[in-house]
XYZ file of C-alpha atoms in Angstrom:
213
model
C -57.313 67.407 -97.582
C -54.992 69.965 -99.128
C -51.319 69.677 -100.006
C -48.978 72.652 -99.612
C -46.485 73.245 -102.428
C -44.781 75.990 -104.423
C -46.773 77.162 -107.425
C -43.892 76.339 -109.791
C -44.026 72.750 -108.597
C -47.798 72.473 -108.692
C -49.436 70.239 -111.323
C -50.462 72.061 -114.486
C -54.102 71.375 -113.618
C -53.827 73.263 -110.302
C -55.248 76.553 -111.517
C -58.752 77.270 -110.243
C -59.083 79.830 -107.455
C -61.660 79.328 -104.716
C -62.920 81.334 -101.786
C -65.124 80.815 -98.752
C -68.666 79.824 -99.734
C -67.761 78.283 -103.094
C -68.763 74.727 -103.968
C -66.462 72.605 -106.116
C -68.028 70.035 -108.429
C -65.915 67.478 -110.251
C -66.627 67.675 -113.965
C -64.685 64.509 -114.812
C -65.467 60.966 -113.693
C -68.657 62.412 -112.276
C -69.789 59.010 -110.987
C -67.266 59.503 -108.154
C -69.522 62.295 -106.859
C -66.625 64.532 -105.823
C -68.546 67.597 -104.662
C -67.633 69.709 -101.648
C -68.356 73.128 -100.149
C -65.389 75.392 -99.407
C -65.412 76.676 -95.840
C -62.696 78.903 -94.348
C -60.050 77.889 -96.913
C -56.362 78.688 -96.367
C -54.939 81.640 -98.277
C -54.204 80.924 -101.948
C -56.207 77.723 -102.045
C -56.251 76.377 -105.613
C -58.184 73.413 -106.994
C -57.755 71.285 -110.081
C -59.222 72.379 -113.388
C -61.131 69.102 -113.143
C -63.484 70.953 -110.796
C -66.105 73.532 -111.639
C -66.168 76.255 -109.000
C -69.752 77.231 -108.239
C -70.093 80.571 -106.468
C -73.554 81.453 -105.080
C -75.016 84.770 -106.187
C -76.953 87.134 -103.955
C -80.158 85.418 -102.904
C -78.608 81.943 -102.673
C -77.289 81.059 -99.226
C -73.848 79.442 -99.446
C -74.663 76.800 -96.850
C -77.902 75.870 -98.585
C -76.109 75.769 -101.939
C -73.550 73.355 -100.515
C -76.240 70.934 -99.401
C -78.196 71.409 -102.624
C -75.277 70.528 -104.870
C -74.475 67.451 -102.765
C -78.051 66.172 -102.849
C -78.749 62.853 -104.580
C -81.083 64.506 -107.068
C -78.556 67.083 -108.230
C -75.712 64.559 -108.325
C -77.916 62.250 -110.379
C -78.472 65.034 -112.893
C -74.739 65.715 -113.100
C -74.077 62.050 -113.853
C -76.992 61.820 -116.295
C -75.735 64.849 -118.239
C -72.172 63.558 -118.432
C -70.727 62.384 -121.737
C -68.363 59.450 -122.209
C -68.266 55.849 -121.051
C -64.906 55.114 -119.432
C -64.216 58.739 -118.503
C -67.595 60.499 -118.239
C -67.451 64.280 -117.980
C -69.811 67.226 -117.929
C -68.975 70.645 -119.336
C -69.600 73.814 -117.376
C -72.447 75.001 -119.586
C -74.347 71.737 -119.114
C -73.653 71.824 -115.385
C -75.089 75.283 -114.824
C -78.164 74.469 -116.943
C -79.338 71.930 -114.373
C -82.574 73.155 -112.769
C -82.674 73.457 -108.971
C -85.318 74.423 -106.429
C -84.640 77.743 -104.702
C -86.733 78.577 -101.621
C -86.889 82.090 -100.154
C -83.644 83.168 -98.493
C -85.070 82.970 -94.973
C -86.190 79.404 -95.635
C -82.785 78.549 -97.106
C -81.188 79.731 -93.872
C -83.618 77.677 -91.779
C -82.940 74.563 -93.880
C -79.202 75.124 -93.546
C -79.414 75.442 -89.742
C -81.541 72.291 -89.587
C -79.153 70.300 -91.779
C -76.083 71.586 -89.937
C -77.569 70.321 -86.674
C -78.860 67.007 -87.972
C -75.808 66.114 -90.061
C -73.550 66.911 -87.093
C -75.523 64.387 -85.030
C -75.239 61.794 -87.777
C -71.509 62.457 -88.172
C -71.030 61.674 -84.466
C -72.885 58.382 -84.909
C -70.744 57.566 -87.943
C -67.545 58.263 -85.992
C -68.774 56.076 -83.140
C -69.687 53.348 -85.602
C -66.246 53.667 -87.201
C -64.672 53.219 -83.760
C -66.815 50.131 -83.205
C -65.890 48.752 -86.624
C -62.203 49.337 -85.918
C -62.513 47.469 -82.616
C -64.368 44.599 -84.273
C -61.700 44.438 -86.984
C -59.009 44.235 -84.303
C -61.007 41.551 -82.470
C -61.374 39.570 -85.696
C -57.625 39.716 -86.318
C -56.849 38.720 -82.720
C -59.314 35.827 -82.898
C -57.696 34.489 -86.059
C -54.157 34.928 -84.713
C -54.943 33.165 -81.442
C -56.831 30.294 -83.058
C -54.141 29.458 -85.618
C -51.271 29.686 -83.120
C -52.820 28.459 -79.858
C -55.750 26.299 -80.925
C -59.260 26.182 -79.490
C -58.684 24.338 -76.214
C -57.581 26.803 -73.504
C -56.554 23.898 -71.234
C -54.247 22.103 -73.667
C -50.604 21.742 -72.494
C -48.279 24.230 -74.234
C -44.614 24.163 -75.209
C -42.091 26.693 -76.467
C -42.141 26.735 -80.261
C -38.627 28.105 -80.646
C -40.065 30.742 -82.989
C -40.311 34.282 -81.651
C -43.593 35.305 -83.216
C -45.305 32.029 -82.314
C -44.004 31.850 -78.723
C -45.830 28.898 -77.140
C -47.880 26.437 -79.149
C -49.936 23.389 -78.125
C -47.631 20.566 -77.077
C -48.949 18.171 -79.738
C -48.535 20.650 -82.619
C -45.539 20.576 -84.935
C -43.641 23.654 -86.087
C -42.467 23.663 -89.701
C -41.279 26.162 -92.252
C -43.962 27.251 -94.678
C -42.032 25.705 -97.580
C -42.472 22.307 -95.934
C -46.248 22.505 -95.971
C -46.969 24.743 -98.981
C -45.427 25.770 -102.275
C -44.715 29.177 -103.773
C -46.525 29.185 -107.098
C -44.743 31.298 -109.688
C -46.694 30.096 -112.697
C -47.256 32.916 -115.184
C -49.066 33.162 -118.485
C -46.804 32.544 -121.442
C -46.068 35.509 -123.703
C -47.646 33.539 -126.521
C -50.983 33.325 -124.700
C -53.993 33.992 -126.916
C -54.563 37.760 -126.693
C -58.325 37.128 -126.769
C -58.194 34.917 -123.685
C -60.571 36.301 -121.068
C -58.890 36.597 -117.681
C -60.009 37.772 -114.259
C -57.331 40.082 -112.912
C -56.714 40.935 -109.258
C -54.346 43.741 -108.306
C -53.044 44.711 -104.872
C -55.670 47.380 -104.301
C -58.410 44.778 -104.774
C -57.388 42.698 -101.755
C -57.839 43.406 -98.052
C -57.226 41.386 -94.917
C -60.813 41.612 -93.751
C -62.731 41.358 -97.031
C -60.434 39.232 -99.152
C -60.975 39.764 -102.872
């Protein structure tokens, strides 16, 4: 997606101009495979200098070029020709030296029409699958919530818990504050901890409700 802003407030890396039919290829952290065709861009669309802007010449169909540069084989070559370990990057000269197969223009157009049709079908299936996954995620959450607050026996007598979010609970269950059944652990590593100690770190972005860690 794009973000609208005044040029004076744009990041210093927001400099590369693009137009309809271009393909942008990330030249940094190439393992992320950030490659995308530009189609009907808004006026004055600018991309980061972290992208190489590939503009098809006469004889190379823009649609075909978009698919070509997103293909596994081409992406693999981009990654293979990148330099650096933690922050791999490819320079423009190395990028444009990558060899590609170029069929006749008429065949390029036919391939593009075929891929447009087939990928559109697949995209619909993906959206439907995403809807199904969302529903299953909701069902999973509801199943957990019901089981831990109502139990497994649908016929068990219930009583008012006195807690708004719990509402009714099984009559034989107790209701206690979390601090009465668990502790808040605030243990931290001492500042004098051996700097060579190997640790396994988990940050917030590493944890999800459905997948855990």
